[in-house]
């Protein structure tokens, strides 16, 4: 059961939600207090367990048709344990949420509420934002951007032009990444009668939209304080990763999986350079 829970939470993606919160909160406060530790742990494991656990339970039928499920990119847990996974998701997040709501301001709690609402709405029955084209990419991006925004608001940050540009760039990056990730699932999603940005636009237009969003994200970073403009260069590898798939036909959309695997590793390299830029910024401000 523990192994299945670990697989369900997708450890390869833990850093994508914990890092934005921790970096935002630490840069604003300049201190490593217990709230930083608590929030980082929450967005590292419980948040991801809930996000992907709910997804794996309610996507079980369609995941059976998807050849990339059953490993690091999504668990295939027997139906008999679905109720237990959902219960554990609630038990994992609830204690953290109670404490964070107590210590947070009204504005911070509203951001946290939005974050959790997006987490549930993406996969839960009836809501199923993941099956609503374009809303699926917006919601998925919220999963990763909202921890950063929450960290900023919790720390009392002032949203100036530069910070708004960073937030918008991150959101565009999230939308682009979700859209490109949807390309590889076009065939199984259509077979399961699931809607997505990929099934509606098709392979070529979805890849083109992802490339455009990456490009706009990079352009926005040019308008941030130094050394922020250097981060604009980090959009280039993502562009180079998706552009080769512009010529794919829908029937061959599964081949985009190779680009998705590169994307997962690319995030770690990007994270390293972002960390260096943040250290530079903190030492020179």
CSV table of C-alpha atoms in Angstrom, one decimal:
chain,number,residue,atom,x,y,z
A,1,UNK,CA,0.0,0.0,0.0
A,2,UNK,CA,2.8,2.4,0.9
A,3,UNK,CA,4.5,1.6,-2.5
A,4,UNK,CA,1.3,2.3,-4.3
A,5,UNK,CA,0.8,5.6,-2.4
A,6,UNK,CA,4.3,6.7,-3.3
A,7,UNK,CA,3.8,5.8,-6.9
A,8,UNK,CA,0.4,7.6,-6.9
A,9,UNK,CA,2.0,10.8,-5.5
A,10,UNK,CA,4.5,10.9,-8.4
A,11,UNK,CA,7.7,11.8,-6.6
A,12,UNK,CA,9.3,13.0,-9.9
A,13,UNK,CA,7.0,16.0,-9.7
A,14,UNK,CA,7.1,16.8,-5.9
A,15,UNK,CA,9.7,19.5,-6.4
A,16,UNK,CA,7.4,21.3,-9.0
A,17,UNK,CA,5.0,22.4,-6.2
A,18,UNK,CA,7.2,22.6,-3.1
A,19,UNK,CA,10.0,24.6,-4.7
A,20,UNK,CA,7.8,27.6,-5.9
A,21,UNK,CA,6.3,27.9,-2.4
A,22,UNK,CA,9.5,27.7,-0.5
A,23,UNK,CA,11.4,30.0,-2.8
A,24,UNK,CA,8.7,32.7,-2.8
A,25,UNK,CA,8.2,32.6,1.0
A,26,UNK,CA,11.9,32.6,1.8
A,27,UNK,CA,12.8,35.4,-0.6
A,28,UNK,CA,10.1,37.6,0.9
A,29,UNK,CA,10.7,36.9,4.5
A,30,UNK,CA,14.5,36.1,4.5
A,31,UNK,CA,13.9,33.7,7.3
A,32,UNK,CA,13.6,29.9,7.5
A,33,UNK,CA,10.9,29.6,10.1
A,34,UNK,CA,8.5,26.8,11.0
A,35,UNK,CA,5.8,28.1,8.6
A,36,UNK,CA,8.3,27.7,5.7
A,37,UNK,CA,9.1,24.2,6.8
A,38,UNK,CA,5.4,23.2,7.2
A,39,UNK,CA,4.3,24.7,3.9
A,40,UNK,CA,7.2,23.1,2.0
A,41,UNK,CA,6.4,19.7,3.4
A,42,UNK,CA,2.7,20.2,2.6
A,43,UNK,CA,3.3,21.2,-1.0
A,44,UNK,CA,6.0,18.5,-1.3
A,45,UNK,CA,4.0,15.3,-0.4
A,46,UNK,CA,0.4,15.7,0.9
A,47,UNK,CA,-0.5,18.2,-1.9
A,48,UNK,CA,0.8,15.9,-4.6
A,49,UNK,CA,-0.7,12.8,-3.1
A,50,UNK,CA,-4.1,14.5,-3.1
A,51,UNK,CA,-3.7,16.0,-6.6
A,52,UNK,CA,-2.5,12.8,-8.3
A,53,UNK,CA,-4.4,10.4,-6.0
A,54,UNK,CA,-7.8,11.9,-7.0
A,55,UNK,CA,-6.7,11.9,-10.6
A,56,UNK,CA,-5.6,8.3,-10.6
A,57,UNK,CA,-8.8,7.1,-8.9
A,58,UNK,CA,-11.2,8.9,-11.2
A,59,UNK,CA,-9.1,8.4,-14.4
A,60,UNK,CA,-8.8,4.7,-13.8
A,61,UNK,CA,-10.9,3.5,-16.7
A,62,UNK,CA,-9.2,5.8,-19.2
A,63,UNK,CA,-5.7,5.1,-17.8
A,64,UNK,CA,-6.2,1.4,-18.6
A,65,UNK,CA,-6.1,2.5,-22.3
A,66,UNK,CA,-3.0,4.6,-21.8
A,67,UNK,CA,0.3,2.8,-22.4
A,68,UNK,CA,2.3,5.3,-20.3
A,69,UNK,CA,0.3,4.7,-17.1
A,70,UNK,CA,1.3,2.3,-14.5
A,71,UNK,CA,4.7,3.8,-13.7
A,72,UNK,CA,6.3,7.1,-12.8
A,73,UNK,CA,3.7,9.0,-14.8
A,74,UNK,CA,0.6,7.6,-13.1
A,75,UNK,CA,-0.4,4.7,-11.0
A,76,UNK,CA,-2.9,2.0,-11.8
A,77,UNK,CA,-4.2,0.9,-8.4
A,78,UNK,CA,-6.9,-1.7,-8.2
A,79,UNK,CA,-10.4,-0.5,-7.7
A,80,UNK,CA,-10.6,-2.2,-4.3
A,81,UNK,CA,-8.2,0.4,-2.9
A,82,UNK,CA,-9.6,3.5,-4.5
A,83,UNK,CA,-11.8,4.4,-1.5
A,84,UNK,CA,-8.8,4.0,0.8
A,85,UNK,CA,-6.6,6.3,-1.4
A,86,UNK,CA,-9.2,9.0,-1.3
A,87,UNK,CA,-9.5,8.7,2.5
A,88,UNK,CA,-5.7,8.9,2.9
A,89,UNK,CA,-5.6,12.0,0.6
A,90,UNK,CA,-8.0,13.8,2.9
A,91,UNK,CA,-6.2,12.7,6.0
A,92,UNK,CA,-2.8,13.7,4.6
A,93,UNK,CA,-3.8,17.3,3.7
A,94,UNK,CA,-6.3,18.1,6.5
A,95,UNK,CA,-3.8,18.7,9.4
A,96,UNK,CA,-1.6,20.9,7.3
A,97,UNK,CA,-4.6,22.9,6.0
A,98,UNK,CA,-5.9,23.5,9.5
A,99,UNK,CA,-2.6,25.0,10.7
A,100,UNK,CA,-2.0,27.0,7.6
A,101,UNK,CA,-5.4,28.6,7.8
A,102,UNK,CA,-4.9,29.5,11.4
A,103,UNK,CA,-1.5,31.3,10.7
A,104,UNK,CA,-2.5,32.8,7.4
A,105,UNK,CA,-4.2,36.1,6.6
A,106,UNK,CA,-7.6,36.2,4.9
A,107,UNK,CA,-5.9,36.9,1.5
A,108,UNK,CA,-3.5,33.9,2.0
A,109,UNK,CA,-6.4,31.6,2.9
A,110,UNK,CA,-8.3,32.7,-0.2
A,111,UNK,CA,-5.3,31.7,-2.3
A,112,UNK,CA,-5.0,28.4,-0.5
A,113,UNK,CA,-8.7,27.8,-1.0
A,114,UNK,CA,-8.4,28.5,-4.7
A,115,UNK,CA,-5.4,26.1,-4.9
A,116,UNK,CA,-7.3,23.3,-3.3
A,117,UNK,CA,-10.4,23.9,-5.3
A,118,UNK,CA,-8.4,23.7,-8.5
A,119,UNK,CA,-6.8,20.5,-7.2
A,120,UNK,CA,-10.2,18.8,-6.7
A,121,UNK,CA,-12.0,20.3,-9.7
A,122,UNK,CA,-9.5,19.0,-12.2
A,123,UNK,CA,-10.3,15.3,-11.7
A,124,UNK,CA,-13.4,15.0,-9.4
A,125,UNK,CA,-16.7,13.7,-11.0
A,126,UNK,CA,-19.1,16.2,-12.4
A,127,UNK,CA,-16.5,19.0,-12.3
A,128,UNK,CA,-13.9,17.2,-14.3
A,129,UNK,CA,-12.1,20.4,-15.5
A,130,UNK,CA,-9.5,18.1,-17.1
A,131,UNK,CA,-12.2,17.2,-19.7
A,132,UNK,CA,-13.0,20.8,-20.5
A,133,UNK,CA,-10.6,22.0,-23.3
A,134,UNK,CA,-8.6,25.1,-22.4
A,135,UNK,CA,-9.9,25.1,-18.9
A,136,UNK,CA,-7.9,22.0,-18.4
A,137,UNK,CA,-4.6,23.8,-19.1
A,138,UNK,CA,-5.7,26.8,-17.0
A,139,UNK,CA,-6.5,24.5,-14.0
A,140,UNK,CA,-3.3,22.5,-14.4
A,141,UNK,CA,-1.2,25.6,-14.4
A,142,UNK,CA,-3.0,26.8,-11.3
A,143,UNK,CA,-1.8,23.6,-9.6
A,144,UNK,CA,1.8,24.8,-9.9
A,145,UNK,CA,1.5,28.5,-9.8
A,146,UNK,CA,-0.8,28.8,-6.8
A,147,UNK,CA,1.8,27.4,-4.3
A,148,UNK,CA,4.1,30.3,-5.4
A,149,UNK,CA,1.3,32.9,-5.1
A,150,UNK,CA,0.3,31.5,-1.8
A,151,UNK,CA,3.9,31.7,-0.5
A,152,UNK,CA,4.1,35.3,-1.7
A,153,UNK,CA,0.8,36.4,-0.1
A,154,UNK,CA,1.5,34.5,3.1
A,155,UNK,CA,4.8,36.4,3.4
A,156,UNK,CA,3.1,39.7,2.7
A,157,UNK,CA,4.7,40.4,-0.7
A,158,UNK,CA,3.9,43.5,-2.7
A,159,UNK,CA,2.9,42.6,-6.2
A,160,UNK,CA,4.8,45.2,-8.4
A,161,UNK,CA,5.2,45.0,-12.2
A,162,UNK,CA,8.2,42.7,-12.1
A,163,UNK,CA,6.5,40.2,-9.7
A,164,UNK,CA,3.3,40.2,-11.8
A,165,UNK,CA,5.4,39.5,-14.9
A,166,UNK,CA,7.1,36.6,-13.2
A,167,UNK,CA,3.8,35.2,-12.1
A,168,UNK,CA,2.3,35.6,-15.5
A,169,UNK,CA,5.3,34.0,-17.1
A,170,UNK,CA,5.1,31.0,-14.7
A,171,UNK,CA,1.4,30.6,-15.5
A,172,UNK,CA,2.1,30.6,-19.3
A,173,UNK,CA,4.8,28.0,-18.7
A,174,UNK,CA,2.3,25.8,-16.8
A,175,UNK,CA,-0.3,26.1,-19.5
A,176,UNK,CA,2.3,25.4,-22.3
A,177,UNK,CA,3.5,22.3,-20.4
A,178,UNK,CA,0.1,20.9,-19.8
A,179,UNK,CA,-0.9,21.5,-23.4
A,180,UNK,CA,2.2,19.7,-24.7
A,181,UNK,CA,1.7,16.9,-22.2
A,182,UNK,CA,-1.9,16.5,-23.6
A,183,UNK,CA,-0.5,15.8,-27.1
A,184,UNK,CA,0.9,12.4,-26.2
A,185,UNK,CA,-2.5,11.3,-24.9
A,186,UNK,CA,-4.7,12.4,-27.9
A,187,UNK,CA,-5.2,8.9,-29.2
A,188,UNK,CA,-6.1,7.2,-25.8
A,189,UNK,CA,-8.2,10.2,-24.7
A,190,UNK,CA,-10.2,10.0,-27.9
A,191,UNK,CA,-10.6,6.3,-27.5
A,192,UNK,CA,-12.0,6.9,-24.0
A,193,UNK,CA,-14.2,9.7,-25.2
A,194,UNK,CA,-12.3,12.3,-23.1
A,195,UNK,CA,-12.0,15.9,-24.1
A,196,UNK,CA,-8.8,17.9,-23.7
A,197,UNK,CA,-7.0,20.8,-25.3
A,198,UNK,CA,-5.2,18.2,-27.4
A,199,UNK,CA,-8.2,16.3,-28.6
A,200,UNK,CA,-9.9,19.6,-29.7
A,201,UNK,CA,-7.0,21.3,-31.4
A,202,UNK,CA,-5.1,18.3,-32.6
A,203,UNK,CA,-1.4,17.6,-32.5
A,204,UNK,CA,0.0,20.4,-34.6
A,205,UNK,CA,-2.1,23.3,-33.3
A,206,UNK,CA,-1.6,22.1,-29.7
A,207,UNK,CA,2.2,22.0,-30.1
A,208,UNK,CA,2.1,25.4,-31.8
A,209,UNK,CA,0.1,26.9,-28.9
A,210,UNK,CA,2.5,25.4,-26.4
A,211,UNK,CA,5.5,26.9,-28.2
A,212,UNK,CA,3.8,30.3,-28.4
A,213,UNK,CA,3.1,30.2,-24.6
A,214,UNK,CA,6.7,29.3,-23.9
A,215,UNK,CA,7.8,32.2,-26.1
A,216,UNK,CA,5.5,34.7,-24.4
A,217,UNK,CA,6.7,33.5,-21.0
A,218,UNK,CA,10.2,34.2,-21.9
A,219,UNK,CA,9.3,37.7,-23.3
A,220,UNK,CA,7.6,38.6,-20.0
A,221,UNK,CA,10.7,37.8,-18.0
A,222,UNK,CA,12.6,40.5,-19.9
A,223,UNK,CA,10.5,43.1,-18.0
A,224,UNK,CA,11.7,41.9,-14.6
A,225,UNK,CA,14.4,43.3,-12.4
A,226,UNK,CA,18.0,42.1,-13.0
A,227,UNK,CA,19.0,39.3,-13.1
A,228,UNK,CA,15.4,38.3,-14.0
A,229,UNK,CA,15.9,39.0,-17.7
A,230,UNK,CA,18.5,36.2,-17.8
A,231,UNK,CA,15.7,33.8,-16.9
A,232,UNK,CA,14.1,34.6,-20.3
A,233,UNK,CA,16.8,32.4,-21.9
A,234,UNK,CA,15.4,29.4,-20.0
A,235,UNK,CA,12.4,29.4,-22.3
A,236,UNK,CA,14.7,28.5,-25.2
A,237,UNK,CA,15.2,24.8,-24.3
A,238,UNK,CA,11.5,24.3,-23.8
A,239,UNK,CA,10.9,25.8,-27.3
A,240,UNK,CA,13.5,23.6,-28.8
A,241,UNK,CA,12.0,20.6,-27.1
A,242,UNK,CA,8.5,21.0,-28.5
A,243,UNK,CA,9.2,22.5,-32.0
A,244,UNK,CA,10.3,19.1,-33.6
A,245,UNK,CA,6.7,17.8,-33.0
A,246,UNK,CA,5.0,20.4,-35.0
A,247,UNK,CA,4.8,18.1,-38.0
A,248,UNK,CA,3.3,15.2,-36.1
A,249,UNK,CA,-0.1,13.8,-37.3
A,250,UNK,CA,-2.7,13.0,-34.7
A,251,UNK,CA,-2.2,9.3,-35.3
A,252,UNK,CA,1.4,9.6,-34.4
A,253,UNK,CA,0.9,11.9,-31.4
A,254,UNK,CA,2.1,9.2,-29.0
A,255,UNK,CA,5.6,9.9,-30.3
A,256,UNK,CA,5.5,13.2,-28.4
A,257,UNK,CA,6.1,11.1,-25.3
A,258,UNK,CA,9.9,11.3,-26.0
A,259,UNK,CA,9.6,15.1,-25.7
A,260,UNK,CA,7.6,14.8,-22.5
A,261,UNK,CA,10.3,12.7,-20.9
A,262,UNK,CA,12.9,15.3,-21.9
A,263,UNK,CA,10.6,17.9,-20.4
A,264,UNK,CA,10.6,16.1,-17.0
A,265,UNK,CA,14.4,16.1,-16.9
A,266,UNK,CA,14.6,19.6,-18.4
A,267,UNK,CA,12.7,20.9,-15.3
A,268,UNK,CA,15.6,19.8,-13.1
A,269,UNK,CA,18.2,21.7,-15.1
A,270,UNK,CA,15.9,24.8,-15.3
A,271,UNK,CA,15.4,24.6,-11.5
A,272,UNK,CA,19.2,24.6,-10.9
A,273,UNK,CA,19.6,27.8,-13.0
A,274,UNK,CA,16.6,29.5,-11.4
A,275,UNK,CA,18.1,28.7,-8.0
A,276,UNK,CA,21.4,30.3,-9.1
A,277,UNK,CA,19.5,33.4,-10.3
A,278,UNK,CA,17.5,33.6,-7.0
A,279,UNK,CA,20.7,33.4,-5.0
A,280,UNK,CA,22.2,36.1,-7.1
A,281,UNK,CA,19.2,38.3,-6.6
A,282,UNK,CA,19.1,37.7,-2.8
A,283,UNK,CA,22.8,38.7,-2.5
A,284,UNK,CA,22.5,41.9,-4.6
A,285,UNK,CA,19.2,43.4,-3.5
